[in-house]
Amino acid sequence: MPLSAQLAANIKHAAHNAGFELCGIAPLRAHPELDHFSAWVAAGHAGEMKYLETRGENGDLKRASPETTFPWACSVIVCAINYNTAQPYSTEVRDPQCGWISRYAWSREDYHDAVMRKLRQAETKLREIAPDTNLTTRCYVDTGPLVERVYAKYAGVGWIGKNTCLINQQIGSWLFLGVILTSLELTPDLPAPDRCGSCTRCIDACPTDALIAPYQLDSNKCISYITIEKRGEIPEEMRAGIGRHVYGCDICQDVCPWNRKAPVTAAEEFQPREGLVNPALAWLAEISEEEFREKFRGSPIKRTKRSGLRRNAIIAMGNSGDASFLPLLKKLEKDEDGVVAQAAKSSWNRLT
Ligand code: SF4
């Protein structure tokens, strides 16, 4: 076996030992999907996520020009880990008193930390076995200037579905990705074939029509973006479509046939924190500063800040059809100010 193939096999073995179910290798190259990424940003579909628009010295988007952003790198080692737990899907939950937090955000440990720890373990092994003493490596979990799912596709880890998520034929799409960029030239894997076929379930199920075409998401319309990234008030016309989602949205993955038999993980760090699966809307709407800090320490949910999470829970009450929320909404409108009071007023109006 040539050295680059032997090294590739060894690093995959190390990734599996570190806890990753999937690992593949892609060349670091300007794959055609990165042109689509540039066009997507140019069309304004990234919304207010300015970090996706970071540009290099030549003015190109960093994420779309990997050879300029990482001139020293040759290969991307893509690792994926299943975070699915044995809980119902959002599409199966009917209780109007409860909301929905996206599956990825339930975990006991922040997935960035959990995945990075495993990635570092694989990276250490790579450094031990690599013959190149000048080897350069860099690990990223979400935070690097690259479009991970494109490399995951070319590493054979999965295909990018019409819902824009990465899907693996055996495991489905409940996957966290971590990447190790390296100066080593490793034998790449073959890209994963697209297995969406004629299915359009995700596009049909999206309540806000955020999947504007197959493989194209307009973040501005996406419940996940609106509830997590959007600051301040949510425009009135968007509120009804959010349903009872208070942090993220899983609908386009819940309806995907490739997730029907998705395996569940036994990993302790990805098991849900108490109260986060179908959280009580009244609890979130009135959560104190102290409880928010305590409950969401080391959780991605901190990203919305307390006011954002309360805003979302109050909007969800307005979409619940449950008039028992009316006294609480009146109280919040009277006692609070800013986005919380505004959301309470609008939800009260929607319920009456
Ligand atoms: Fe592809 Fe269907 Fe899954 Fe959408 S729901 S990602 S079209 S298989």
Short mmCIF file of C-alpha atoms and ligand atoms in Angstrom, two decimals:
data_model
loop_
_atom_site.label_atom_id
_atom_site.label_comp_id
_atom_site.label_asym_id
_atom_site.label_seq_id
_atom_site.Cartn_x
_atom_site.Cartn_y
_atom_site.Cartn_z
CA MET A 1 0.00 0.00 0.00
CA PRO A 2 1.44 3.47 -0.88
CA LEU A 3 2.39 5.58 2.15
CA SER A 4 -0.42 8.16 1.63
CA ALA A 5 -3.01 5.34 1.55
CA GLN A 6 -1.52 3.69 4.63
CA LEU A 7 -1.57 7.01 6.48
CA ALA A 8 -5.17 7.59 5.42
CA ALA A 9 -6.17 4.16 6.75
CA ASN A 10 -4.35 4.81 10.03
CA ILE A 11 -5.93 8.20 10.62
CA LYS A 12 -9.40 6.75 9.96
CA HIS A 13 -8.65 4.06 12.50
CA ALA A 14 -7.57 6.74 14.98
CA ALA A 15 -10.77 8.72 14.35
CA HIS A 16 -12.89 5.64 15.03
CA ASN A 17 -10.93 5.00 18.23
CA ALA A 18 -11.63 8.59 19.28
CA GLY A 19 -15.38 7.92 18.95
CA PHE A 20 -16.28 9.08 15.44
CA GLU A 21 -18.60 6.78 13.52
CA LEU A 22 -17.47 8.16 10.16
CA CYS A 23 -14.22 9.49 8.78
CA GLY A 24 -13.15 10.24 5.24
CA ILE A 25 -10.59 12.30 3.37
CA ALA A 26 -11.16 15.00 0.76
CA PRO A 27 -8.65 17.05 -1.18
CA LEU A 28 -8.58 20.71 -0.17
CA ARG A 29 -9.78 22.24 -3.41
CA ALA A 30 -12.24 24.79 -4.72
CA HIS A 31 -14.99 22.22 -5.28
CA PRO A 32 -17.89 23.46 -7.47
CA GLU A 33 -20.27 23.70 -4.48
CA LEU A 34 -18.14 26.57 -3.21
CA ASP A 35 -19.18 28.65 -6.22
CA HIS A 36 -22.76 27.98 -5.19
CA PHE A 37 -21.86 29.17 -1.69
CA SER A 38 -20.56 32.49 -3.09
CA ALA A 39 -23.70 32.93 -5.17
CA TRP A 40 -25.82 32.09 -2.12
CA VAL A 41 -24.10 34.76 -0.04
CA ALA A 42 -24.32 37.28 -2.90
CA ALA A 43 -28.08 36.65 -3.14
CA GLY A 44 -28.45 37.68 0.53
CA HIS A 45 -29.52 34.20 1.66
CA ALA A 46 -27.06 34.24 4.57
CA GLY A 47 -29.16 36.90 6.29
CA GLU A 48 -27.30 38.70 9.07
CA MET A 49 -24.69 35.94 9.51
CA LYS A 50 -21.83 38.23 8.61
CA TYR A 51 -19.24 35.69 9.78
CA LEU A 52 -20.04 33.69 6.63
CA GLU A 53 -18.97 36.65 4.53
CA THR A 54 -15.44 37.10 5.84
CA ARG A 55 -13.13 37.99 2.96
CA GLY A 56 -9.42 37.47 2.41
CA GLU A 57 -6.93 40.12 1.25
CA ASN A 58 -7.86 39.49 -2.38
CA GLY A 59 -11.51 40.28 -1.61
CA ASP A 60 -12.76 36.71 -2.13
CA LEU A 61 -14.91 34.97 0.43
CA LYS A 62 -12.56 33.00 2.66
CA ARG A 63 -14.91 30.05 2.78
CA ALA A 64 -15.12 29.87 -1.00
CA SER A 65 -11.39 30.06 -1.71
CA PRO A 66 -9.75 27.35 0.40
CA GLU A 67 -6.49 27.35 -1.56
CA THR A 68 -5.94 31.02 -0.67
CA THR A 69 -7.27 30.72 2.88
CA PHE A 70 -5.16 27.65 3.66
CA PRO A 71 -2.24 27.75 1.19
CA TRP A 72 -0.32 25.16 3.22
CA ALA A 73 -3.09 22.55 3.36
CA CYS A 74 -3.54 19.58 1.01
CA SER A 75 -6.15 17.36 2.63
CA VAL A 76 -9.22 17.66 4.83
CA ILE A 77 -9.93 14.80 7.22
CA VAL A 78 -13.67 14.90 7.89
CA CYS A 79 -14.97 13.18 11.02
CA ALA A 80 -18.63 12.75 11.89
CA ILE A 81 -20.38 11.63 15.04
CA ASN A 82 -24.01 10.68 15.58
CA TYR A 83 -25.85 12.78 18.17
CA ASN A 84 -29.31 11.28 17.82
CA THR A 85 -30.91 10.20 21.08
CA ALA A 86 -33.98 8.06 21.77
CA GLN A 87 -36.49 10.93 21.84
CA PRO A 88 -39.48 11.67 19.61
CA TYR A 89 -39.19 13.87 16.55
CA SER A 90 -40.63 17.40 16.60
CA THR A 91 -43.28 16.30 14.12
CA GLU A 92 -44.61 13.82 16.74
CA VAL A 93 -45.06 16.35 19.55
CA ARG A 94 -48.54 17.81 20.00
CA ASP A 95 -48.71 19.31 23.53
CA PRO A 96 -49.60 23.03 23.08
CA GLN A 97 -48.01 23.89 26.43
CA CYS A 98 -44.60 22.77 25.18
CA GLY A 99 -42.13 24.08 22.65
CA TRP A 100 -39.28 22.56 20.67
CA ILE A 101 -35.55 22.94 21.02
CA SER A 102 -33.48 21.57 18.18
CA ARG A 103 -32.11 18.07 18.87
CA TYR A 104 -28.48 19.14 18.52
CA ALA A 105 -28.83 21.67 21.35
CA TRP A 106 -30.09 19.30 24.07
CA SER A 107 -26.73 17.81 24.90
CA ARG A 108 -25.19 17.82 28.36
CA GLU A 109 -21.88 19.07 27.00
CA ASP A 110 -21.55 21.72 24.30
CA TYR A 111 -20.95 19.71 21.15
CA HIS A 112 -18.13 22.07 20.08
CA ASP A 113 -16.14 20.95 23.12
CA ALA A 114 -17.09 17.27 22.91
CA VAL A 115 -16.27 17.00 19.19
CA MET A 116 -13.08 19.05 19.50
CA ARG A 117 -11.79 16.77 22.26
CA LYS A 118 -12.20 13.73 20.02
CA LEU A 119 -10.73 15.57 17.06
CA ARG A 120 -7.62 16.48 19.07
CA GLN A 121 -7.23 12.82 19.99
CA ALA A 122 -7.21 11.86 16.30
CA GLU A 123 -4.90 14.78 15.47
CA THR A 124 -2.39 13.67 18.12
CA LYS A 125 -2.31 10.20 16.58
CA LEU A 126 -1.78 11.69 13.12
CA ARG A 127 1.20 13.65 14.41
CA GLU A 128 2.67 10.49 15.90
CA ILE A 129 2.41 8.45 12.73
CA ALA A 130 3.14 11.12 10.10
CA PRO A 131 6.62 10.97 8.60
CA ASP A 132 6.72 14.74 7.97
CA THR A 133 8.28 16.55 10.90
CA ASN A 134 7.10 19.91 9.48
CA LEU A 135 3.54 18.71 9.43
CA THR A 136 0.90 21.42 9.85
CA THR A 137 -2.60 20.57 11.11
CA ARG A 138 -5.58 22.58 12.24
CA CYS A 139 -8.83 21.38 13.80
CA TYR A 140 -12.22 23.02 13.43
CA VAL A 141 -15.69 22.34 14.77
CA ASP A 142 -18.00 24.87 13.07
CA THR A 143 -15.70 27.82 13.64
CA GLY A 144 -13.25 27.56 10.72
CA PRO A 145 -13.50 29.55 7.50
CA LEU A 146 -14.55 26.56 5.41
CA VAL A 147 -17.81 24.90 4.37
CA GLU A 148 -17.46 21.59 6.18
CA ARG A 149 -20.31 19.76 4.48
CA VAL A 150 -18.75 20.23 1.05
CA TYR A 151 -15.61 18.42 2.20
CA ALA A 152 -17.76 15.83 3.95
CA LYS A 153 -19.36 15.07 0.61
CA TYR A 154 -16.01 14.71 -1.15
CA ALA A 155 -14.70 12.63 1.74
CA GLY A 156 -17.54 10.16 1.14
CA VAL A 157 -19.07 10.82 4.56
CA GLY A 158 -22.48 11.67 3.07
CA TRP A 159 -24.27 13.65 0.41
CA ILE A 160 -25.72 17.14 0.77
CA GLY A 161 -29.48 16.63 0.71
CA LYS A 162 -32.14 18.87 -0.77
CA ASN A 163 -32.60 20.13 2.81
CA THR A 164 -28.91 21.24 2.65
CA CYS A 165 -27.95 18.88 5.51
CA LEU A 166 -25.32 16.21 5.21
CA ILE A 167 -26.89 12.75 5.05
CA ASN A 168 -25.19 9.41 5.50
CA GLN A 169 -26.90 6.38 4.01
CA GLN A 170 -26.55 4.29 7.20
CA ILE A 171 -26.76 6.90 9.97
CA GLY A 172 -28.95 9.68 8.55
CA SER A 173 -28.35 13.37 9.16
CA TRP A 174 -28.06 13.75 12.96
CA LEU A 175 -24.34 14.29 12.62
CA PHE A 176 -21.82 16.66 14.13
CA LEU A 177 -18.88 17.34 11.85
CA GLY A 178 -15.30 18.07 12.81
CA VAL A 179 -12.43 18.58 10.37
CA ILE A 180 -8.66 18.33 10.53
CA LEU A 181 -6.84 20.24 7.83
CA THR A 182 -3.40 18.91 7.13
CA SER A 183 -0.40 19.64 4.94
CA LEU A 184 -0.12 15.90 4.28
CA GLU A 185 -1.24 14.60 0.95
CA LEU A 186 -3.50 11.72 1.89
CA THR A 187 -5.27 9.38 -0.51
CA PRO A 188 -8.79 10.86 -0.83
CA ASP A 189 -12.07 8.95 -0.73
CA LEU A 190 -14.71 9.01 -3.44
CA PRO A 191 -17.55 11.54 -3.10
CA ALA A 192 -20.80 10.17 -1.70
CA PRO A 193 -23.56 9.84 -4.34
CA ASP A 194 -26.77 11.88 -3.95
CA ARG A 195 -29.58 9.59 -2.79
CA CYS A 196 -32.43 12.12 -2.53
CA GLY A 197 -33.86 10.94 -5.85
CA SER A 198 -37.35 12.29 -6.57
CA CYS A 199 -38.15 12.89 -2.86
CA THR A 200 -39.23 16.42 -1.88
CA ARG A 201 -40.50 15.76 1.67
CA CYS A 202 -38.28 18.37 3.31
CA ILE A 203 -39.26 21.06 0.82
CA ASP A 204 -42.95 20.24 1.19
CA ALA A 205 -42.79 20.12 5.01
CA CYS A 206 -40.97 23.39 5.67
CA PRO A 207 -43.63 25.65 7.23
CA THR A 208 -41.91 28.86 6.15
CA ASP A 209 -40.88 27.77 2.62
CA ALA A 210 -37.25 28.36 3.51
CA LEU A 211 -36.12 25.68 1.05
CA ILE A 212 -36.69 27.91 -1.95
CA ALA A 213 -35.48 25.21 -4.35
CA PRO A 214 -33.84 21.81 -3.94
CA TYR A 215 -30.47 22.30 -2.20
CA GLN A 216 -31.16 26.00 -1.63
CA LEU A 217 -32.02 27.48 1.75
CA ASP A 218 -32.94 31.10 2.29
CA SER A 219 -31.78 31.64 5.87
CA ASN A 220 -33.97 34.71 6.21
CA LYS A 221 -37.00 32.41 6.11
CA CYS A 222 -35.52 29.52 8.09
CA ILE A 223 -36.95 28.95 11.59
CA SER A 224 -33.54 27.93 12.82
CA TYR A 225 -32.01 31.22 11.69
CA ILE A 226 -34.94 33.29 12.91
CA THR A 227 -34.98 31.77 16.40
CA ILE A 228 -31.21 31.59 16.92
CA GLU A 229 -29.42 34.19 14.82
CA LYS A 230 -31.96 36.95 14.40
CA ARG A 231 -31.61 39.64 17.01
CA GLY A 232 -34.32 42.03 18.18
CA GLU A 233 -37.91 41.80 17.12
CA ILE A 234 -39.08 39.13 14.73
CA PRO A 235 -41.21 40.70 11.99
CA GLU A 236 -44.91 40.18 12.59
CA GLU A 237 -45.49 38.32 9.33
CA MET A 238 -42.91 35.69 10.25
CA ARG A 239 -44.23 34.84 13.70
CA ALA A 240 -47.04 32.45 12.86
CA GLY A 241 -44.73 30.26 10.73
CA ILE A 242 -42.38 29.64 13.64
CA GLY A 243 -44.94 27.42 15.33
CA ARG A 244 -43.76 26.28 18.76
CA HIS A 245 -40.05 26.25 17.90
CA VAL A 246 -38.10 28.13 20.53
CA TYR A 247 -34.54 27.29 19.50
CA GLY A 248 -33.82 25.93 16.04
CA CYS A 249 -35.99 23.63 13.97
CA ASP A 250 -35.65 19.98 12.99
CA ILE A 251 -38.60 19.59 10.63
CA CYS A 252 -36.63 19.13 7.39
CA GLN A 253 -34.62 16.38 9.09
CA ASP A 254 -37.52 14.84 11.01
CA VAL A 255 -39.42 14.15 7.79
CA CYS A 256 -36.41 12.85 5.88
CA PRO A 257 -36.79 9.14 5.11
CA TRP A 258 -33.08 8.62 5.76
CA ASN A 259 -33.71 9.48 9.42
CA ARG A 260 -36.56 7.02 9.84
CA LYS A 261 -34.26 4.37 11.22
CA ALA A 262 -31.48 6.62 12.44
CA PRO A 263 -29.49 4.83 15.15
CA VAL A 264 -29.25 6.40 18.60
CA THR A 265 -26.03 7.17 20.41
CA ALA A 266 -25.11 5.94 23.86
CA ALA A 267 -22.59 8.79 24.32
CA GLU A 268 -23.23 10.39 27.70
CA GLU A 269 -22.29 13.88 26.52
CA PHE A 270 -25.06 13.92 23.89
CA GLN A 271 -27.88 12.80 26.18
CA PRO A 272 -30.47 15.55 26.77
CA ARG A 273 -30.36 17.87 29.74
CA GLU A 274 -33.44 17.67 31.89
CA GLY A 275 -36.35 19.76 30.65
CA LEU A 276 -35.00 20.54 27.19
CA VAL A 277 -36.96 17.96 25.20
CA ASN A 278 -40.34 19.67 24.69
CA PRO A 279 -39.64 22.43 27.19
CA ALA A 280 -42.58 24.08 28.96
CA LEU A 281 -43.22 27.41 27.24
CA ALA A 282 -44.29 29.14 30.46
CA TRP A 283 -41.00 28.13 32.11
CA LEU A 284 -38.90 29.61 29.29
CA ALA A 285 -41.01 32.77 29.02
CA GLU A 286 -40.35 33.60 32.67
CA ILE A 287 -36.90 32.12 33.15
CA SER A 288 -34.77 34.26 35.48
CA GLU A 289 -31.31 35.53 34.60
CA GLU A 290 -29.81 33.23 37.18
CA GLU A 291 -31.65 30.11 36.02
CA PHE A 292 -30.83 30.86 32.39
CA ARG A 293 -27.14 31.08 33.27
CA GLU A 294 -27.25 27.90 35.34
CA LYS A 295 -29.37 25.82 32.98
CA PHE A 296 -27.54 26.75 29.78
CA ARG A 297 -23.98 26.90 31.03
CA GLY A 298 -21.87 25.13 28.38
CA SER A 299 -24.84 24.90 26.01
CA PRO A 300 -25.19 26.35 22.51
CA ILE A 301 -28.55 27.77 23.64
CA LYS A 302 -26.68 30.64 25.30
CA ARG A 303 -26.34 32.04 21.79
CA THR A 304 -29.88 33.44 21.79
CA LYS A 305 -29.29 35.17 25.13
CA ARG A 306 -32.05 35.13 27.72
CA SER A 307 -34.13 37.80 25.98
CA GLY A 308 -34.03 35.93 22.67
CA LEU A 309 -35.14 32.66 24.24
CA ARG A 310 -37.95 34.38 26.14
CA ARG A 311 -39.01 36.20 22.96
CA ASN A 312 -39.20 32.88 21.11
CA ALA A 313 -41.13 31.12 23.87
CA ILE A 314 -43.67 33.96 23.98
CA ILE A 315 -44.11 33.87 20.21
CA ALA A 316 -44.62 30.11 20.46
CA MET A 317 -47.39 30.70 23.02
CA GLY A 318 -49.14 32.91 20.49
CA ASN A 319 -48.95 30.05 17.99
CA SER A 320 -50.11 27.37 20.42
CA GLY A 321 -53.85 28.01 20.13
CA ASP A 322 -53.95 27.60 23.93
CA ALA A 323 -55.93 30.43 25.56
CA SER A 324 -54.68 29.45 29.03
CA PHE A 325 -51.53 31.45 28.17
CA LEU A 326 -53.52 34.72 27.95
CA PRO A 327 -53.13 35.87 31.59
CA LEU A 328 -49.36 35.28 31.47
CA LEU A 329 -49.08 37.14 28.16
CA LYS A 330 -50.96 40.10 29.62
CA LYS A 331 -48.67 40.13 32.64
CA LEU A 332 -45.53 39.97 30.48
CA GLU A 333 -46.77 42.78 28.28
CA LYS A 334 -47.38 44.93 31.36
CA ASP A 335 -44.30 44.08 33.44
CA GLU A 336 -41.59 43.73 30.80
CA ASP A 337 -40.21 45.94 28.06
CA GLY A 338 -38.41 45.65 24.72
CA VAL A 339 -38.71 42.50 22.61
CA VAL A 340 -40.31 40.49 25.43
CA ALA A 341 -43.21 42.93 25.97
CA GLN A 342 -43.62 43.39 22.23
CA ALA A 343 -43.77 39.61 21.62
CA ALA A 344 -46.28 39.21 24.46
CA LYS A 345 -48.56 41.87 22.98
CA SER A 346 -48.44 40.31 19.54
CA SER A 347 -49.01 36.77 20.89
CA TRP A 348 -51.96 37.95 22.95
CA ASN A 349 -53.44 39.41 19.76
CA ARG A 350 -52.87 36.18 17.85
CA LEU A 351 -54.59 34.13 20.56
CA THR A 352 -57.67 36.33 20.88
FE1 SF4 B 1 -33.50 14.44 0.33
FE2 SF4 B 1 -36.07 13.70 0.80
FE3 SF4 B 1 -34.33 13.86 2.81
FE4 SF4 B 1 -35.19 16.08 1.60
S1 SF4 B 1 -36.44 14.67 2.80
S2 SF4 B 1 -33.08 15.63 2.19
S3 SF4 B 1 -35.36 15.39 -0.53
S4 SF4 B 1 -34.26 12.44 1.06
#
